[in-house]
Tab-separated table of C-alpha atoms in Angstrom:
chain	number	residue	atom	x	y	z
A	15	UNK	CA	-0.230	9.139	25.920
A	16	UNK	CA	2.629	9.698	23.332
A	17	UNK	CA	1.833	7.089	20.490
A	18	UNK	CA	4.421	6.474	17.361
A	19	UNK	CA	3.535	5.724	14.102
A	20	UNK	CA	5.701	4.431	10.827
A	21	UNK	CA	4.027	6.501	8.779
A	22	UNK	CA	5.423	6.074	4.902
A	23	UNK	CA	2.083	5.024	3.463
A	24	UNK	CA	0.063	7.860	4.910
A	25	UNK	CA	2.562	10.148	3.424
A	26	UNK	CA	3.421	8.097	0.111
A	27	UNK	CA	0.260	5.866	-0.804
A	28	UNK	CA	-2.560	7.414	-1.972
A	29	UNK	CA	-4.907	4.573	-1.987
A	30	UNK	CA	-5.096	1.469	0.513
A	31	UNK	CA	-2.500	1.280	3.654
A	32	UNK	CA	-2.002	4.732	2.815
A	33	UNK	CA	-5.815	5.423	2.907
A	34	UNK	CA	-5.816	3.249	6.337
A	35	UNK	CA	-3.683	5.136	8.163
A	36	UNK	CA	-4.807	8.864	7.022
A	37	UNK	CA	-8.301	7.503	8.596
A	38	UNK	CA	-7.200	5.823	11.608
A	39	UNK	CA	-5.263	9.242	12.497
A	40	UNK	CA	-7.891	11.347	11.557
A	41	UNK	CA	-10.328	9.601	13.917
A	42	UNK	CA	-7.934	9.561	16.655
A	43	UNK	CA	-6.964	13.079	16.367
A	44	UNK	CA	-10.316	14.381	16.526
A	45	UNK	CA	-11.730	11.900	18.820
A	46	UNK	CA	-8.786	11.248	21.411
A	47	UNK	CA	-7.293	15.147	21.447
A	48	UNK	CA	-5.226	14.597	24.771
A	49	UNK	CA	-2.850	12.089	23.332
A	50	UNK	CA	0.486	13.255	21.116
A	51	UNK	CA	0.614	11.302	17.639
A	52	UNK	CA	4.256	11.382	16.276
A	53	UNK	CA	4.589	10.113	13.020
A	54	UNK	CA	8.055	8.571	11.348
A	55	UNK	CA	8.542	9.379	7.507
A	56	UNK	CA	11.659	8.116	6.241
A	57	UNK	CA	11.308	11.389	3.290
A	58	UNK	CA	9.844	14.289	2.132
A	59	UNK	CA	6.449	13.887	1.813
A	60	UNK	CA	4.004	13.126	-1.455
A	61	UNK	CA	0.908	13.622	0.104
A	62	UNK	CA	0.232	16.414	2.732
A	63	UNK	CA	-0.856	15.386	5.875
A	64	UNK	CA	0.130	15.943	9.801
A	65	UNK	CA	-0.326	20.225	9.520
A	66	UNK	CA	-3.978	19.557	9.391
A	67	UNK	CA	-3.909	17.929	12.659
A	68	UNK	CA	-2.857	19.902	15.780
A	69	UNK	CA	-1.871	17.131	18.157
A	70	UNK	CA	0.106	15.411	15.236
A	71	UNK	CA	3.950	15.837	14.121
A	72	UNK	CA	6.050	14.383	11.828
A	73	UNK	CA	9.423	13.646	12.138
A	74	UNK	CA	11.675	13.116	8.850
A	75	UNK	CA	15.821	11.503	9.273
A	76	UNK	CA	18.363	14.076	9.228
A	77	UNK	CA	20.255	12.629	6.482
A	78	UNK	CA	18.981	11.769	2.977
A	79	UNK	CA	19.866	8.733	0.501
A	80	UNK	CA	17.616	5.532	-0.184
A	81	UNK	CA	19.721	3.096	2.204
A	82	UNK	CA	20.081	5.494	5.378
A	83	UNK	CA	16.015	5.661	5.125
A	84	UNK	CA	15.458	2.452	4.895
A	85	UNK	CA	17.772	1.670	7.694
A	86	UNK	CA	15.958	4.592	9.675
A	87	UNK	CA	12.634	3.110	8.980
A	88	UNK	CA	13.897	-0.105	9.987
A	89	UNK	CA	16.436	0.155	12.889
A	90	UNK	CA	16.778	3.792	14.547
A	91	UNK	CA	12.877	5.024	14.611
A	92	UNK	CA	13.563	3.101	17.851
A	93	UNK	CA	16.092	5.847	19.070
A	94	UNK	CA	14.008	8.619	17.593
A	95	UNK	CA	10.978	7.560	19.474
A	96	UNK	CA	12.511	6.629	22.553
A	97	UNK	CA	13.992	10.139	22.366
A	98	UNK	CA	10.576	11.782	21.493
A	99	UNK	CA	9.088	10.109	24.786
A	100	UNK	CA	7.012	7.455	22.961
A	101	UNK	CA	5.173	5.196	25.155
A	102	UNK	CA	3.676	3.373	22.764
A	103	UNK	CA	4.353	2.098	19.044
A	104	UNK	CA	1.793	1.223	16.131
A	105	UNK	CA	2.706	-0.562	13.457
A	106	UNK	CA	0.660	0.546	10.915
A	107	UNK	CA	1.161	-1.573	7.540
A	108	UNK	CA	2.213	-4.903	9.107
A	109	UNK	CA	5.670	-4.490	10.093
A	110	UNK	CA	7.374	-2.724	13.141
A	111	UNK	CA	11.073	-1.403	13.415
A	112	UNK	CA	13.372	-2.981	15.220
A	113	UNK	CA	14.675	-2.194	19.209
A	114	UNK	CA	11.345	-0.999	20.694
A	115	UNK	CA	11.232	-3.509	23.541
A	116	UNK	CA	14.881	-2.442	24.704
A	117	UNK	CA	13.500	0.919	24.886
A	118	UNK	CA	11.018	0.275	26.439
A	119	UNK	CA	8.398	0.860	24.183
A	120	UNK	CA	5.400	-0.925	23.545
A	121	UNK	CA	3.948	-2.026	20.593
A	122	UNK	CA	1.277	-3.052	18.343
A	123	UNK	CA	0.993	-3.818	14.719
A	124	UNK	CA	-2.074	-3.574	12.243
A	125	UNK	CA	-2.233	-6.688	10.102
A	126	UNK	CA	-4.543	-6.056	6.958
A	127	UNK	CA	-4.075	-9.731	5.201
A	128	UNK	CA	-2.223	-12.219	3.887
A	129	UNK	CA	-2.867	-12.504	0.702
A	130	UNK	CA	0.719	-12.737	-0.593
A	131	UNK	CA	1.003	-16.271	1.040
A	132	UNK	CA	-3.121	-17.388	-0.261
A	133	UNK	CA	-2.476	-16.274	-3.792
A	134	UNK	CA	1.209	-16.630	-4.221
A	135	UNK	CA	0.700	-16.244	-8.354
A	136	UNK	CA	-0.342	-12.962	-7.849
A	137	UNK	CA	3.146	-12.101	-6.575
A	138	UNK	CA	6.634	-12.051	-7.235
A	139	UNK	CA	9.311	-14.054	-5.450
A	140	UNK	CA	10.737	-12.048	-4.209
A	141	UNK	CA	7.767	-9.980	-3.119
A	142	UNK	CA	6.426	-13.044	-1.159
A	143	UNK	CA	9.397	-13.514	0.662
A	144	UNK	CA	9.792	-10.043	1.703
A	145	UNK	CA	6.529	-9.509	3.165
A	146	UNK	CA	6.384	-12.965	5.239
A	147	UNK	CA	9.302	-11.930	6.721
A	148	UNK	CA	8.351	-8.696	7.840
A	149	UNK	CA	5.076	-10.061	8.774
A	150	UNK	CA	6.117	-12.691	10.943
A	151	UNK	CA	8.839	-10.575	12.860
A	152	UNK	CA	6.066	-8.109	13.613
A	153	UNK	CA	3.979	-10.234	14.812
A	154	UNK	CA	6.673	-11.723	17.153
A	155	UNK	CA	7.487	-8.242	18.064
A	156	UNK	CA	4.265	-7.008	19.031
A	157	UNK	CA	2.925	-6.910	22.439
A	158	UNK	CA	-0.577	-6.863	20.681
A	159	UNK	CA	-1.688	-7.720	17.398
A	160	UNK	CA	-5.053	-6.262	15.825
A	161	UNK	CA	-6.338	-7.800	13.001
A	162	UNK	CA	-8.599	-5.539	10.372
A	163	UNK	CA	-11.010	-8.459	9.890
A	164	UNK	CA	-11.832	-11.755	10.940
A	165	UNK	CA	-10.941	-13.291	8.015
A	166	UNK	CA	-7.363	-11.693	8.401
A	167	UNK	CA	-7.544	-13.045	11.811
A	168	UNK	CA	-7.886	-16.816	10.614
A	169	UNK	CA	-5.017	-16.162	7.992
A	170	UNK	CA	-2.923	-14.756	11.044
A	171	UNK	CA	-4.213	-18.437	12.923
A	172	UNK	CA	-3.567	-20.529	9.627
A	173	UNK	CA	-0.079	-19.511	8.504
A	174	UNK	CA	1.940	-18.064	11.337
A	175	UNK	CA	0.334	-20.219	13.879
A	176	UNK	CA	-0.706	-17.598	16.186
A	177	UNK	CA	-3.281	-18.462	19.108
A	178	UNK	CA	-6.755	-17.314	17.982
A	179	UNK	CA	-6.634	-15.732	21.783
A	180	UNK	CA	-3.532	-13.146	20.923
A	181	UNK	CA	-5.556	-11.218	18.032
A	182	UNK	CA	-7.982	-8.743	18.410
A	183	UNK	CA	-10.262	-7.679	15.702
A	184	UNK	CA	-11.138	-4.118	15.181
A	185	UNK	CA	-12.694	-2.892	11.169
A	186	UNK	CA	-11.226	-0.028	9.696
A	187	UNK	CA	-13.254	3.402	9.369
A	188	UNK	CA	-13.301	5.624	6.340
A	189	UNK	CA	-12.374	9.235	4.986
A	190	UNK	CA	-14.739	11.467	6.628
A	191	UNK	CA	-15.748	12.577	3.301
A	192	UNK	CA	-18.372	9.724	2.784
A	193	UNK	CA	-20.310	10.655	6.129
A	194	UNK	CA	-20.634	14.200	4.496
A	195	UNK	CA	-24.574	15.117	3.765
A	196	UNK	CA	-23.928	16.820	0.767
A	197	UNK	CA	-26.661	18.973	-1.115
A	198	UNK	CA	-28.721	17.329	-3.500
A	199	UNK	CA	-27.601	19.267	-6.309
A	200	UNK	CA	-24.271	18.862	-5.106
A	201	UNK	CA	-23.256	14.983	-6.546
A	202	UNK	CA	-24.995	16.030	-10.056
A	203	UNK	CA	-21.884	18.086	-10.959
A	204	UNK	CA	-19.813	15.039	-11.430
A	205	UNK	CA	-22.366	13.640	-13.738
A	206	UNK	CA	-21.634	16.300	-16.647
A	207	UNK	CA	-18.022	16.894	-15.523
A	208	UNK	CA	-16.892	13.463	-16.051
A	209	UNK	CA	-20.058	12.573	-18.726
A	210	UNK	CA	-21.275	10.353	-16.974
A	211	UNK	CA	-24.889	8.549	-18.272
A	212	UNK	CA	-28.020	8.884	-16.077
A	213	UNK	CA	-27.611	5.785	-14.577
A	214	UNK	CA	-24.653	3.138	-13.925
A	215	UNK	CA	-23.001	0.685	-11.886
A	216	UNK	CA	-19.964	1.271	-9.830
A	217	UNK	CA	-16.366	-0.475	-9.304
A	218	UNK	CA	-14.185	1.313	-7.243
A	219	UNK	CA	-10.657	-0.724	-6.905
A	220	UNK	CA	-7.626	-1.683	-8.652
A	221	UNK	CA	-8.201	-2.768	-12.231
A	222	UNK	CA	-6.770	-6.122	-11.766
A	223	UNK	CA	-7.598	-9.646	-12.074
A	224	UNK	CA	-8.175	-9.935	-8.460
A	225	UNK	CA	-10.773	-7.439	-7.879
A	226	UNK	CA	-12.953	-9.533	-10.912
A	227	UNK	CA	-13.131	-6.813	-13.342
A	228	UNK	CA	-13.163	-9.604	-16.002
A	229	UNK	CA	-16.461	-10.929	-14.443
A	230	UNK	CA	-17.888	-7.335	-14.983
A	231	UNK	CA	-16.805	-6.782	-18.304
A	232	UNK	CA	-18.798	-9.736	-19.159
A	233	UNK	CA	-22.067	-9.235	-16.913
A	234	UNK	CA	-21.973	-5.499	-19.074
A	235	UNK	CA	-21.391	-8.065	-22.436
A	236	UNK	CA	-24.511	-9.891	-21.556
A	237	UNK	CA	-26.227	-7.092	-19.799
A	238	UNK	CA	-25.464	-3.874	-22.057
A	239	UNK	CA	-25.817	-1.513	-18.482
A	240	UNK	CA	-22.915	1.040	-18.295
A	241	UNK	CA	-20.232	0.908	-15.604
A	242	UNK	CA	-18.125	3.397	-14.288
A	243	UNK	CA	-14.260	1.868	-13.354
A	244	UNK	CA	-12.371	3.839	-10.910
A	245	UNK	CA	-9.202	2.813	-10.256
A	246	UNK	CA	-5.529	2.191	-11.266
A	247	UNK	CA	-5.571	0.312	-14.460
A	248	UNK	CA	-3.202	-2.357	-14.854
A	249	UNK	CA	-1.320	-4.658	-18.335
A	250	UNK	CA	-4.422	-6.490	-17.488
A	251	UNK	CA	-6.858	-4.529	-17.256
A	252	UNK	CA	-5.814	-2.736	-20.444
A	253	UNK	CA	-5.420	-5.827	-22.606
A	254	UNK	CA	-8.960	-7.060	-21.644
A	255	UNK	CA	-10.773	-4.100	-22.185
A	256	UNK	CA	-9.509	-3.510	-25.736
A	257	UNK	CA	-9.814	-6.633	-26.361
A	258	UNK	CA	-12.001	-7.441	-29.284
A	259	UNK	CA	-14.221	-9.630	-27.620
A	260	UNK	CA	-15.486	-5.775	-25.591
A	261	UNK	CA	-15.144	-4.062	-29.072
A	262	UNK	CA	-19.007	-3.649	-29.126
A	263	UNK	CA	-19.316	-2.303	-25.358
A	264	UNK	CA	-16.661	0.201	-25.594
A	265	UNK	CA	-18.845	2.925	-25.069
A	266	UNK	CA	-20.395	1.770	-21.832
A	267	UNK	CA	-17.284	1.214	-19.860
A	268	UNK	CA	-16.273	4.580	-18.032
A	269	UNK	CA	-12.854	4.833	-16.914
A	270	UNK	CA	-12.510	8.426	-15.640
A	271	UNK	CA	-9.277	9.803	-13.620
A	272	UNK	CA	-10.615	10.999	-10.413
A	273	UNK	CA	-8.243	13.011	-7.775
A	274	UNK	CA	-10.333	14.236	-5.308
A	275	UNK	CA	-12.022	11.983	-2.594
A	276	UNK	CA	-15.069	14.571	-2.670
A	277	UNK	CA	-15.672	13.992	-6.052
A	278	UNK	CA	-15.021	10.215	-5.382
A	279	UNK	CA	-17.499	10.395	-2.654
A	280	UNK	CA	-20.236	12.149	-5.295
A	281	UNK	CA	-19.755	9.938	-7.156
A	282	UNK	CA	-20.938	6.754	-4.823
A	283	UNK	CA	-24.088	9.118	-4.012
A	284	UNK	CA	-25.190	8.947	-7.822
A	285	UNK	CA	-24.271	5.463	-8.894
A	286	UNK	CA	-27.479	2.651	-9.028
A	287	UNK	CA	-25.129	0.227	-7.311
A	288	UNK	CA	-21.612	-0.562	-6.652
A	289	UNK	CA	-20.165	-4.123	-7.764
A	290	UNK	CA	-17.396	-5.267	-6.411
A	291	UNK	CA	-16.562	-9.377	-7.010
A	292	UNK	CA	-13.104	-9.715	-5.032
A	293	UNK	CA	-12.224	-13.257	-5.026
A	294	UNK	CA	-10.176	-11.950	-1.609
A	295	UNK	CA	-9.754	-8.765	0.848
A	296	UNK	CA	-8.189	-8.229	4.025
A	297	UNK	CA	-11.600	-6.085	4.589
A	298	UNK	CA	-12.699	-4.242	1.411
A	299	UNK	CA	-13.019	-0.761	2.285
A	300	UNK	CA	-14.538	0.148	-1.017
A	301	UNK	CA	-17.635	-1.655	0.065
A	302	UNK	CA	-18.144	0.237	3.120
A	303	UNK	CA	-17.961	3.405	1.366
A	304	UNK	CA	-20.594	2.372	-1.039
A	305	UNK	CA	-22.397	1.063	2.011
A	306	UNK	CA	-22.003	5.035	3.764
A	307	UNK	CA	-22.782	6.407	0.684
A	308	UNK	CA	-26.424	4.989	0.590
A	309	UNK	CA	-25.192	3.211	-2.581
A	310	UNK	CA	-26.872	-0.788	-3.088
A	311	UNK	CA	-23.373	-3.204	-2.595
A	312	UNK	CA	-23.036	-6.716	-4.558
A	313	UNK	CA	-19.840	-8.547	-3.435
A	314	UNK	CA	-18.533	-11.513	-3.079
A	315	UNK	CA	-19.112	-14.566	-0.592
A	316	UNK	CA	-15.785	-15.054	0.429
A	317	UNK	CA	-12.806	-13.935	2.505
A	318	UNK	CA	-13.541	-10.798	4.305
A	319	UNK	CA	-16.267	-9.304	1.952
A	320	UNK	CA	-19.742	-10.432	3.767
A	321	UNK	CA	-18.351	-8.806	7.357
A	322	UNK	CA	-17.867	-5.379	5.543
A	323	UNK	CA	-20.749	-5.472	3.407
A	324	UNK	CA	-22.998	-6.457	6.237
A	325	UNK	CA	-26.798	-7.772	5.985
A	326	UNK	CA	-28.017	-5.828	3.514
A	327	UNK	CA	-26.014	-7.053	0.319
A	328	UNK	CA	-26.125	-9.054	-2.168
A	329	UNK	CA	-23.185	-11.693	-2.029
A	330	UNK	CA	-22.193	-13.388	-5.130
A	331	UNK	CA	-19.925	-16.426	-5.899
A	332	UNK	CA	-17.226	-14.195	-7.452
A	333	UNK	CA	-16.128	-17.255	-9.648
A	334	UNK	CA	-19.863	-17.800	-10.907
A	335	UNK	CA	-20.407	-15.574	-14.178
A	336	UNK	CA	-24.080	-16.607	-14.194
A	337	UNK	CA	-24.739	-15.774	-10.719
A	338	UNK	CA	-22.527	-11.967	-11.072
A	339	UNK	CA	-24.491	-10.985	-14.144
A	340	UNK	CA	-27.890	-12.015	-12.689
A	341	UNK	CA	-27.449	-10.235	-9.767
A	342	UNK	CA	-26.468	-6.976	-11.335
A	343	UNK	CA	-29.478	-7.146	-13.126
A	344	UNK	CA	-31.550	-7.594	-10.516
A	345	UNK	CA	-30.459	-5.361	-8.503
A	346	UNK	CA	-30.171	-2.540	-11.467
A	347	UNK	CA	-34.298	-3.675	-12.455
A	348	UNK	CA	-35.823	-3.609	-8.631
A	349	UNK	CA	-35.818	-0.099	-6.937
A	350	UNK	CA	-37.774	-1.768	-4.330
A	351	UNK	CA	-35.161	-3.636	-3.769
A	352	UNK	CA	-32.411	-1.113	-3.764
A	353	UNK	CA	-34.262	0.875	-1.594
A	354	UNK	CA	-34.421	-1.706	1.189
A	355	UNK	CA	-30.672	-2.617	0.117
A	356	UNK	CA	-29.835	1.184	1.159
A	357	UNK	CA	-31.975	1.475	4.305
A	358	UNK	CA	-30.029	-1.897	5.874
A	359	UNK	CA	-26.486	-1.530	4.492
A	360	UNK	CA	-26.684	2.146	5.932
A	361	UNK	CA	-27.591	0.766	9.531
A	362	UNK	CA	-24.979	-1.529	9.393
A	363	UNK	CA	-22.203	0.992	8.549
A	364	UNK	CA	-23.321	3.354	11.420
A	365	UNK	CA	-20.534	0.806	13.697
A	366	UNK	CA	-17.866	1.860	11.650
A	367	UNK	CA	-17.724	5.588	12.300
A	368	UNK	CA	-14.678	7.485	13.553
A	369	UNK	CA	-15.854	7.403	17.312
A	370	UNK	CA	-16.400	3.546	17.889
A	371	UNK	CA	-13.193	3.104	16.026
A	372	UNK	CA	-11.567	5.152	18.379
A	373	UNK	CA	-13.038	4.201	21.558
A	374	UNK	CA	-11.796	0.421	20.633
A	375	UNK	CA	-7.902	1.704	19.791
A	376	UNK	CA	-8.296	3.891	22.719
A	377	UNK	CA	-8.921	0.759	25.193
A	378	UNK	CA	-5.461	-1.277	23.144
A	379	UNK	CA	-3.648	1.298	23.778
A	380	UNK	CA	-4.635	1.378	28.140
A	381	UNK	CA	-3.763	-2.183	27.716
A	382	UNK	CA	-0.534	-1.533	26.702
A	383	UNK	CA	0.796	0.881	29.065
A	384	UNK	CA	-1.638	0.139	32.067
């Protein structure tokens, strides 16, 4: 088969959709060889990706300027692919370009969540209105939509009024990275090259209100156990942390700038326990990394959160303060517990690896064209 992608994010994002689609064509590179995967980026790319993979190729628009790549990305990948001998289309980051249908082309779009439209404040306008849109016209599009979680799924059911019947389900995978067995000297280095202390707690994530870095900063308050923060900080986060309410806990909040996913994934491998109280996610990838990485998970209750942490977590009302804090404690106290924390979580993440993943895009895909 000769699959299209929009590929932007996996050559522009370094984090998220980006990170989706990077692992998605990773594990269908390596796992489905025969097929051709021809990716569309509307410019020069940021982040490095199709030479690694010999059954991949990108394809950039002849002509430069802002509005002639948009339009491309929007209107003529159609031509392009239908010219490349694309048989089938994936929308990767829930949207799809118009024309594929008169082409002949087939289609399906990845729809990660909608949490634009469940927690409007945390958006602009403008924003809002802009992702709807291109939501609901790929989703009309489509000749089959795939959901990343069941919880996206019942979004897709609640506010586009899609039959539960036209949406398949398949979880995400991960960088390949976190299945790595890595020497056990090997995660240590991070430890002294970032100064790390001998033990803490993890958040991996956006520093924003959302993920509940606010309930952290006050389970550390009552606490006093160190935390490591990896992520992009935001006004937010920035305003919170200096705040003087934190003044006295300043030097147990960690806030290091890591670049490499191999140092990210060492650093999973040496934390106590990863925290992460979301008050929503389309599927929470972080989670399942911690979960790969043998690393104890406490999440949330809600949204998507309790299908990728799986049986073996700890699931907190993110909104409860008393119930965050007492749970990191535990958790951070018990090694018996952490230890039986590690042996289920790592069971459960054994469905998510590169060749299940596969095998289920591999059967949408025979739908499409069979």
């Amino acid at each position: 088969m000769k699959i299209g992608f929009e590929a932007k994010r996996i050559f522009h994002n370094a984090s998220g959709l980006g990170n989706f689609g990077r692992n998605l064509l990773r594990a269908l590179s390596t796992h489905l060889p025969n097929n051709e995967y021809h990716l569309y980026n509307p410019k020069e790319a940021s982040i490095p990706f199709a030479e690694f993979l010999p059954n991949v190729k990108e394809t950039q628009p002849s002509i430069g300027g802002a509005l002639y790549r948009n339009l491309w990305r929007q209107r003529f990948i159609s031509d392009r692919a239908k010219k490349d001998g694309v048989e089938i289309f994936h929308g990767l980051s829930q949207e799809l370009p118009m024309g594929l249908a008169k082409r002949g082309i087939k289609s399906v779009v990845s729809v990660h969540d909608a949490i634009f439209i469940r927690y409007p404040h945390l958006y602009k306008s403008i924003d809002r209105k802009i992702y709807t849109r291109k939501l609901r016209a790929a989703c009309k599009r489509a000749d089959k939509i795939v959901a990343i979680s069941e919880q996206t799924k019942s979004d897709l059911v609640e506010f586009f009024h899609i039959p539960a019947k036209e949406i398949q389900v398949i979880y995400q995978g991960v960088n390949p990275i976190y299945w790595k067995e890595f020497l056990d000297e090997e995660p240590q280095d991070v430890r002294e090259r970032y100064g790390f202390p001998e033990k803490f707690a993890l958040f991996v994530g956006t520093l924003e209100v959302r993920k509940g870095v606010d309930k952290i900063l006050e389970a550390q308050l009552q606490t006093g156990i160190p935390v490591v923060y990896v992520g992009r900080p935001t006004t937010f986060w920035e305003n919170l942390k200096n705040s003087e309410k934190y003044k006295s806990i300043q030097h147990l909040i960690y806030t290091p700038e890591i670049r490499l996913d191999e140092d990210l994934a060492k650093v999973y491998r040496i934390a106590e326990l990863f925290i992460y109280p979301s008050i929503f996610e389309g599927f929470g990838i972080p989670v399942l990394e911690a979960l790969i990485s043998k690393t104890p998970v406490i999440t949330s209750n809600i949204s998507s959160l309790p299908e990728a942490a799986g049986p073996g977590s700890i699931l907190v009302d993110p909104e409860n303060q008393q119930e965050i804090t007492a749970a990191l404690q535990e958790v951070w106290d018990n090694d018996a517990l952490k230890n039986e924390m590690i042996k289920t979580g790592y069971t459960f993440a054994q469905d998510f690896k590169d060749e299940t993943i596969a095998k289920k895009w591999k059967l949408v895909y025979q739908s499409l064209i069979s």
